[in-house]
Structure formats: C-alpha cells, structure tokens
mmCIF file of C-alpha atoms and ligand atoms in Angstrom:
data_model
loop_
_atom_site.group_PDB
_atom_site.id
_atom_site.type_symbol
_atom_site.label_atom_id
_atom_site.label_comp_id
_atom_site.label_asym_id
_atom_site.label_seq_id
_atom_site.Cartn_x
_atom_site.Cartn_y
_atom_site.Cartn_z
ATOM 1 C CA UNK A 1 20.965 38.463 -25.173
ATOM 2 C CA UNK A 2 21.271 35.972 -22.131
ATOM 3 C CA UNK A 3 17.985 33.477 -21.831
ATOM 4 C CA UNK A 4 18.989 31.641 -18.119
ATOM 5 C CA UNK A 5 20.193 32.812 -14.932
ATOM 6 C CA UNK A 6 21.531 30.483 -11.622
ATOM 7 C CA UNK A 7 20.432 32.359 -8.772
ATOM 8 C CA UNK A 8 20.861 30.653 -4.700
ATOM 9 C CA UNK A 9 18.883 32.016 -1.964
ATOM 10 C CA UNK A 10 20.683 33.450 0.731
ATOM 11 C CA UNK A 11 21.349 31.230 4.298
ATOM 12 C CA UNK A 12 21.049 32.030 7.558
ATOM 13 C CA UNK A 13 24.251 32.026 8.045
ATOM 14 C CA UNK A 14 24.474 35.318 5.581
ATOM 15 C CA UNK A 15 25.897 36.977 8.554
ATOM 16 C CA UNK A 16 28.728 34.927 8.997
ATOM 17 C CA UNK A 17 29.198 36.212 5.424
ATOM 18 C CA UNK A 18 33.038 38.417 4.560
ATOM 19 C CA UNK A 19 32.260 42.255 4.785
ATOM 20 C CA UNK A 20 34.476 45.578 4.673
ATOM 21 C CA UNK A 21 31.219 47.233 4.525
ATOM 22 C CA UNK A 22 30.496 48.693 8.304
ATOM 23 C CA UNK A 23 27.405 48.766 7.368
ATOM 24 C CA UNK A 24 26.391 46.174 10.484
ATOM 25 C CA UNK A 25 24.895 42.726 9.671
ATOM 26 C CA UNK A 26 22.689 41.888 7.213
ATOM 27 C CA UNK A 27 18.600 41.275 8.279
ATOM 28 C CA UNK A 28 17.797 37.366 6.552
ATOM 29 C CA UNK A 29 14.049 37.514 6.728
ATOM 30 C CA UNK A 30 14.899 40.878 4.316
ATOM 31 C CA UNK A 31 17.675 39.476 2.563
ATOM 32 C CA UNK A 32 14.984 36.969 1.719
ATOM 33 C CA UNK A 33 12.835 39.315 0.633
ATOM 34 C CA UNK A 34 14.851 41.556 -1.800
ATOM 35 C CA UNK A 35 16.004 37.973 -3.361
ATOM 36 C CA UNK A 36 12.954 37.301 -4.366
ATOM 37 C CA UNK A 37 12.359 40.845 -5.832
ATOM 38 C CA UNK A 38 15.637 40.357 -7.282
ATOM 39 C CA UNK A 39 14.302 36.853 -8.986
ATOM 40 C CA UNK A 40 11.313 38.787 -10.272
ATOM 41 C CA UNK A 41 13.255 41.432 -11.512
ATOM 42 C CA UNK A 42 15.535 39.177 -13.847
ATOM 43 C CA UNK A 43 12.458 37.184 -15.031
ATOM 44 C CA UNK A 44 10.768 40.430 -16.228
ATOM 45 C CA UNK A 45 14.031 40.958 -18.445
ATOM 46 C CA UNK A 46 12.732 37.829 -20.139
ATOM 47 C CA UNK A 47 15.523 35.117 -18.506
ATOM 48 C CA UNK A 48 14.216 31.844 -17.082
ATOM 49 C CA UNK A 49 15.828 31.695 -13.736
ATOM 50 C CA UNK A 50 16.923 28.608 -11.561
ATOM 51 C CA UNK A 51 16.824 29.057 -7.823
ATOM 52 C CA UNK A 52 19.442 26.656 -6.067
ATOM 53 C CA UNK A 53 18.507 26.271 -2.588
ATOM 54 C CA UNK A 54 20.079 28.013 0.601
ATOM 55 C CA UNK A 55 23.540 26.163 1.350
ATOM 56 C CA UNK A 56 24.573 27.512 4.955
ATOM 57 C CA UNK A 57 27.678 25.215 4.855
ATOM 58 C CA UNK A 58 29.006 28.550 2.810
ATOM 59 C CA UNK A 59 27.624 32.480 3.947
ATOM 60 C CA UNK A 60 28.583 34.187 0.754
ATOM 61 C CA UNK A 61 27.172 31.309 -1.383
ATOM 62 C CA UNK A 62 24.453 33.423 -2.441
ATOM 63 C CA UNK A 63 26.687 35.502 -4.362
ATOM 64 C CA UNK A 64 27.036 33.054 -7.239
ATOM 65 C CA UNK A 65 28.129 35.459 -9.726
ATOM 66 C CA UNK A 66 31.824 34.344 -7.689
ATOM 67 C CA UNK A 67 31.554 30.441 -8.996
ATOM 68 C CA UNK A 68 31.771 30.683 -12.480
ATOM 69 C CA UNK A 69 32.289 32.611 -15.491
ATOM 70 C CA UNK A 70 29.662 31.818 -18.409
ATOM 71 C CA UNK A 71 29.004 32.185 -21.828
ATOM 72 C CA UNK A 72 26.349 31.649 -24.542
ATOM 73 C CA UNK A 73 29.648 29.208 -25.391
ATOM 74 C CA UNK A 74 31.759 27.969 -22.234
ATOM 75 C CA UNK A 75 31.272 27.150 -18.703
ATOM 76 C CA UNK A 76 34.266 27.709 -16.666
ATOM 77 C CA UNK A 77 34.453 26.655 -13.244
ATOM 78 C CA UNK A 78 36.118 28.854 -10.939
ATOM 79 C CA UNK A 79 38.030 28.254 -7.706
ATOM 80 C CA UNK A 80 37.108 31.100 -5.248
ATOM 81 C CA UNK A 81 40.609 32.774 -3.492
ATOM 82 C CA UNK A 82 38.200 33.335 -0.718
ATOM 83 C CA UNK A 83 39.081 29.915 1.641
ATOM 84 C CA UNK A 84 35.716 30.361 3.205
ATOM 85 C CA UNK A 85 34.346 29.980 -0.118
ATOM 86 C CA UNK A 86 36.219 27.221 -1.674
ATOM 87 C CA UNK A 87 33.647 24.501 -2.341
ATOM 88 C CA UNK A 88 30.862 26.322 -2.896
ATOM 89 C CA UNK A 89 31.704 26.090 -6.729
ATOM 90 C CA UNK A 90 30.903 22.176 -6.499
ATOM 91 C CA UNK A 91 27.010 22.622 -6.694
ATOM 92 C CA UNK A 92 27.076 25.140 -9.053
ATOM 93 C CA UNK A 93 29.116 23.471 -11.257
ATOM 94 C CA UNK A 94 26.128 20.465 -10.985
ATOM 95 C CA UNK A 95 23.719 22.662 -11.829
ATOM 96 C CA UNK A 96 25.412 24.250 -15.204
ATOM 97 C CA UNK A 97 25.505 20.436 -16.609
ATOM 98 C CA UNK A 98 22.381 20.738 -17.497
ATOM 99 C CA UNK A 99 23.191 23.516 -19.433
ATOM 100 C CA UNK A 100 26.921 22.604 -20.446
ATOM 101 C CA UNK A 101 27.233 19.032 -21.848
ATOM 102 C CA UNK A 102 32.014 20.250 -20.678
ATOM 103 C CA UNK A 103 32.630 22.320 -18.621
ATOM 104 C CA UNK A 104 36.029 24.051 -18.142
ATOM 105 C CA UNK A 105 38.015 24.632 -14.254
ATOM 106 C CA UNK A 106 39.896 27.018 -12.888
ATOM 107 C CA UNK A 107 42.643 25.011 -10.736
ATOM 108 C CA UNK A 108 44.881 25.722 -8.200
ATOM 109 C CA UNK A 109 47.639 27.433 -7.293
ATOM 110 C CA UNK A 110 45.253 29.555 -9.540
ATOM 111 C CA UNK A 111 42.403 30.937 -8.302
ATOM 112 C CA UNK A 112 39.469 32.870 -9.691
ATOM 113 C CA UNK A 113 36.561 35.028 -8.602
ATOM 114 C CA UNK A 114 33.592 35.771 -11.407
ATOM 115 C CA UNK A 115 32.959 38.991 -10.066
ATOM 116 C CA UNK A 116 36.628 39.992 -11.831
ATOM 117 C CA UNK A 117 35.460 39.040 -15.021
ATOM 118 C CA UNK A 118 33.436 41.635 -17.086
ATOM 119 C CA UNK A 119 32.700 40.505 -20.815
ATOM 120 C CA UNK A 120 32.360 43.921 -23.109
ATOM 121 C CA UNK A 121 31.110 41.575 -26.549
ATOM 122 C CA UNK A 122 33.819 39.609 -26.863
ATOM 123 C CA UNK A 123 36.377 40.509 -24.851
ATOM 124 C CA UNK A 124 36.618 39.963 -21.060
ATOM 125 C CA UNK A 125 38.493 42.369 -18.614
ATOM 126 C CA UNK A 126 39.817 40.012 -15.592
ATOM 127 C CA UNK A 127 40.883 41.917 -12.969
ATOM 128 C CA UNK A 128 44.196 40.349 -11.182
ATOM 129 C CA UNK A 129 42.820 41.100 -7.322
ATOM 130 C CA UNK A 130 42.834 39.544 -3.285
ATOM 131 C CA UNK A 131 40.484 36.889 -4.956
ATOM 132 C CA UNK A 132 41.649 36.232 -8.431
ATOM 133 C CA UNK A 133 45.802 35.368 -9.024
ATOM 134 C CA UNK A 134 47.288 36.101 -11.711
ATOM 135 C CA UNK A 135 47.618 32.380 -12.549
ATOM 136 C CA UNK A 136 44.053 32.076 -12.463
ATOM 137 C CA UNK A 137 44.144 35.209 -14.908
ATOM 138 C CA UNK A 138 46.340 33.207 -17.235
ATOM 139 C CA UNK A 139 44.440 30.001 -17.530
ATOM 140 C CA UNK A 140 40.856 31.549 -17.539
ATOM 141 C CA UNK A 141 42.344 33.941 -20.587
ATOM 142 C CA UNK A 142 43.832 30.647 -22.100
ATOM 143 C CA UNK A 143 40.142 28.622 -21.862
ATOM 144 C CA UNK A 144 38.392 32.071 -23.522
ATOM 145 C CA UNK A 145 40.976 32.163 -26.462
ATOM 146 C CA UNK A 146 40.280 28.589 -27.283
ATOM 147 C CA UNK A 147 36.839 29.326 -27.535
ATOM 148 C CA UNK A 148 37.444 32.266 -29.714
ATOM 149 C CA UNK A 149 37.763 35.301 -27.098
ATOM 150 C CA UNK A 150 40.157 38.075 -26.229
ATOM 151 C CA UNK A 151 40.966 38.957 -23.093
ATOM 152 C CA UNK A 152 43.193 41.327 -20.649
ATOM 153 C CA UNK A 153 44.406 41.561 -17.563
ATOM 154 C CA UNK A 154 43.573 44.655 -15.000
ATOM 155 C CA UNK A 155 45.393 44.878 -11.731
ATOM 156 C CA UNK A 156 42.806 46.158 -8.999
ATOM 157 C CA UNK A 157 43.595 49.063 -6.149
ATOM 158 C CA UNK A 158 40.789 49.211 -3.587
ATOM 159 C CA UNK A 159 37.909 47.421 -5.375
ATOM 160 C CA UNK A 160 37.064 43.911 -3.754
ATOM 161 C CA UNK A 161 36.274 42.750 -7.884
ATOM 162 C CA UNK A 162 36.563 44.587 -11.010
ATOM 163 C CA UNK A 163 32.933 44.812 -11.090
ATOM 164 C CA UNK A 164 32.413 46.275 -7.939
ATOM 165 C CA UNK A 165 33.845 49.531 -9.528
ATOM 166 C CA UNK A 166 33.170 48.935 -13.432
ATOM 167 C CA UNK A 167 30.574 47.209 -15.614
ATOM 168 C CA UNK A 168 29.481 47.136 -18.815
ATOM 169 C CA UNK A 169 26.599 48.373 -20.262
ATOM 170 C CA UNK A 170 26.938 47.231 -23.799
ATOM 171 C CA UNK A 171 27.344 49.760 -27.014
ATOM 172 C CA UNK A 172 30.290 50.845 -26.191
ATOM 173 C CA UNK A 173 29.008 52.158 -22.608
ATOM 174 C CA UNK A 174 30.909 51.967 -19.230
ATOM 175 C CA UNK A 175 29.592 52.279 -16.134
ATOM 176 C CA UNK A 176 32.576 53.156 -13.619
ATOM 177 C CA UNK A 177 33.609 54.653 -10.837
ATOM 178 C CA UNK A 178 37.288 55.334 -8.708
ATOM 179 C CA UNK A 179 40.034 53.726 -10.101
ATOM 180 C CA UNK A 180 38.217 52.901 -13.088
ATOM 181 C CA UNK A 181 36.952 56.305 -14.235
ATOM 182 C CA UNK A 182 40.045 57.118 -15.682
ATOM 183 C CA UNK A 183 42.157 53.421 -16.535
ATOM 184 C CA UNK A 184 43.683 53.787 -19.949
ATOM 185 C CA UNK A 185 42.373 50.039 -20.222
ATOM 186 C CA UNK A 186 39.006 51.256 -20.912
ATOM 187 C CA UNK A 187 39.854 54.044 -23.184
ATOM 188 C CA UNK A 188 38.330 52.939 -26.438
ATOM 189 C CA UNK A 189 34.784 53.565 -24.325
ATOM 190 C CA UNK A 190 32.503 56.169 -23.963
ATOM 191 C CA UNK A 191 32.580 56.036 -20.055
ATOM 192 C CA UNK A 192 29.397 56.867 -17.580
ATOM 193 C CA UNK A 193 30.818 58.197 -13.770
ATOM 194 C CA UNK A 194 28.918 56.926 -10.888
ATOM 195 C CA UNK A 195 27.765 59.913 -8.564
ATOM 196 C CA UNK A 196 31.172 60.256 -6.714
ATOM 197 C CA UNK A 197 28.974 59.788 -3.380
ATOM 198 C CA UNK A 198 27.349 56.499 -4.944
ATOM 199 C CA UNK A 199 30.230 54.396 -5.241
ATOM 200 C CA UNK A 200 28.048 51.289 -5.011
ATOM 201 C CA UNK A 201 25.606 52.295 -7.934
ATOM 202 C CA UNK A 202 28.829 51.307 -10.000
ATOM 203 C CA UNK A 203 27.961 47.922 -9.760
ATOM 204 C CA UNK A 204 24.189 48.078 -11.910
ATOM 205 C CA UNK A 205 23.846 44.830 -14.607
ATOM 206 C CA UNK A 206 22.857 45.472 -17.785
ATOM 207 C CA UNK A 207 19.935 42.969 -18.644
ATOM 208 C CA UNK A 208 18.552 42.353 -21.935
ATOM 209 C CA UNK A 209 18.220 45.986 -22.687
ATOM 210 C CA UNK A 210 16.683 47.321 -19.032
ATOM 211 C CA UNK A 211 19.596 48.387 -16.596
ATOM 212 C CA UNK A 212 19.035 46.989 -12.683
ATOM 213 C CA UNK A 213 20.294 49.730 -10.625
ATOM 214 C CA UNK A 214 20.527 49.309 -6.599
ATOM 215 C CA UNK A 215 17.735 51.322 -4.967
ATOM 216 C CA UNK A 216 18.678 54.475 -3.320
ATOM 217 C CA UNK A 217 21.337 56.186 -5.942
ATOM 218 C CA UNK A 218 18.919 58.538 -7.535
ATOM 219 C CA UNK A 219 21.837 60.553 -9.316
ATOM 220 C CA UNK A 220 23.795 57.921 -11.271
ATOM 221 C CA UNK A 221 19.563 55.957 -11.603
ATOM 222 C CA UNK A 222 19.183 59.187 -13.580
ATOM 223 C CA UNK A 223 22.496 59.320 -15.844
ATOM 224 C CA UNK A 224 21.538 55.969 -16.620
ATOM 225 C CA UNK A 225 18.598 56.779 -18.121
ATOM 226 C CA UNK A 226 19.345 59.870 -19.530
ATOM 227 C CA UNK A 227 21.810 57.368 -22.164
ATOM 228 C CA UNK A 228 17.843 55.917 -23.332
ATOM 229 C CA UNK A 229 17.821 52.694 -20.880
ATOM 230 C CA UNK A 230 15.038 51.369 -19.395
ATOM 231 C CA UNK A 231 15.772 51.049 -15.436
ATOM 232 C CA UNK A 232 14.901 48.734 -13.029
ATOM 233 C CA UNK A 233 15.826 49.764 -9.552
ATOM 234 C CA UNK A 234 16.078 46.940 -6.879
ATOM 235 C CA UNK A 235 16.838 47.089 -3.290
ATOM 236 C CA UNK A 236 20.087 44.856 -2.366
ATOM 237 C CA UNK A 237 20.506 46.950 0.930
ATOM 238 C CA UNK A 238 21.312 43.987 2.944
ATOM 239 C CA UNK A 239 23.765 42.419 0.562
ATOM 240 C CA UNK A 240 25.555 45.379 0.241
ATOM 241 C CA UNK A 241 26.159 44.907 3.692
ATOM 242 C CA UNK A 242 28.420 41.991 2.852
ATOM 243 C CA UNK A 243 30.205 44.028 -0.114
ATOM 244 C CA UNK A 244 27.783 42.180 -2.419
ATOM 245 C CA UNK A 245 25.760 43.882 -5.232
ATOM 246 C CA UNK A 246 23.224 43.581 -8.380
ATOM 247 C CA UNK A 247 25.705 41.408 -10.271
ATOM 248 C CA UNK A 248 27.004 39.004 -7.413
ATOM 249 C CA UNK A 249 23.694 37.207 -7.142
ATOM 250 C CA UNK A 250 23.427 35.884 -10.332
ATOM 251 C CA UNK A 251 25.215 33.773 -13.151
ATOM 252 C CA UNK A 252 23.575 35.089 -16.690
ATOM 253 C CA UNK A 253 24.314 32.891 -19.970
HETATM 254 N N1 LIG B 301 30.934 38.732 0.996
HETATM 255 C C1 LIG B 301 31.300 38.574 -0.276
HETATM 256 C C2 LIG B 301 32.783 38.488 -0.526
HETATM 257 O O1 LIG B 301 33.354 38.945 -0.156
HETATM 258 O O2 LIG B 301 33.307 37.736 -1.719
#
C-alpha cells in the first residue's frame, strides 16, 4: 500500500514539452484543472500528497515519475535521458529528503527515467529505451539488489517508456498493450490486454486497491472493472498531448 505521493503542478511552459502524440498543444488552464482533479483522486485513495510548485525551467517537470524510483525502503534519484529534462530531479531529491535519510543516485553515463521502471511485488522490470540506457539500468539493478529486491531488463521496441505499455495491477495481473501482450518476460502473469483502439489506457494506475483509468477509454475501464477492481476515471487529456499519462504525474511510496 502507498502512503505518500509527490506531484508537481504543470507550468505555463508545458506547451514546450516533448511530444510525439500529434494531438496539439496542451491547454494550460485545463491542465491545471485536470492536475487538481488527479491530486484529489490520489487523496481519495488514501494518499498524503505533497504538491510542489510549478517549475518553469523544465516544460515536462509535471511528469515527476521520471525523476526517481521510490519504494518503502529506498529512493533513487534518476538521471533523465532526455537532455531537456536533466535537472528536474534536483528539487525532487530535496522533497524526498523529508522522507528518506539518504538517497541513491543514477550517475552518468547512466541514464534512467522512472517511467521505465515497473514494480511487481519485490521484482522490478526496467525498460531499456531511448531514455534509459543499459548503464543506468544496471546501476539501478545494483541498488535494488542491495536492498533485497530483484530486477530484470526489458528492451523496448516502440513505446516511450515501459509503463507506457504495461502496468502492474497487483495480484499477479498486468494491464498491457502492443509489444507487451505476448512478451515472454511477463509470461508468469495474468495479462489483461488494453483494447486495441485504446492503447493509451494501458497507462492506468493501481493505487491502494483502486485503479485510476484515463477518461474516455471505456472498453479498457470495463475490462478492469470486470476483474473486480474499483475504478476511478481521471481526465488527463492535456497530459496525453505530451505523451504523459496517469503514472507519469506522481511518485507514489
Ligand atoms: N513529454 C514527456 C516526456 O517526453 O518525457
């Protein structure tokens, strides 16, 4: 179960964020409203949420998940692979110092973004992507193993981050899309495919027994509900325009 979350309000420079989505520019005011509703949804799942002020220096800085990997035992500060995102992690490290007496760091030439790290129990899957290189992933494996966790590497083919296409819903269940639907590394799990025309919904988010699902993806929402989960629908359309999703907007621990 998670107790805490850290989020960061979107900044006006959000419109300059990295995007491959071809969905247009995000509307800042709408993004602020959606972000506030997202924070309410996390709070309604029992989390105490630290809301950091917007940081105009980094257009993508609302996607805090990429800046760290946090568990109940350790906090690892990442080294983002996207050059425009390097430095976002500094203020996240400061925020995490309120919760952890020491922090671990991914160091250059290693790069790693938290969106590439999926936890399933005490096992961590680390995507090798355009953002997370093998050196960064191996550094994280060493840090995790020191703390009693296990990890495996998963080379990515098409998606931005590992959790763009696969998320763990606890109870040995994975919600997956695209390249992860028949991936041998996940064969021990019960796999729930996101609907083929709803790939974005693969980035849903388990929080303390609820599953947050992006608004507008009803087939995937129903598939998750049919498994017995209580679902909360959250509209993140403005963040989708920047390739971001529900998991990207928070660090949960
Ligand atoms: N726009 C989010 C990212 O590319 O990291």
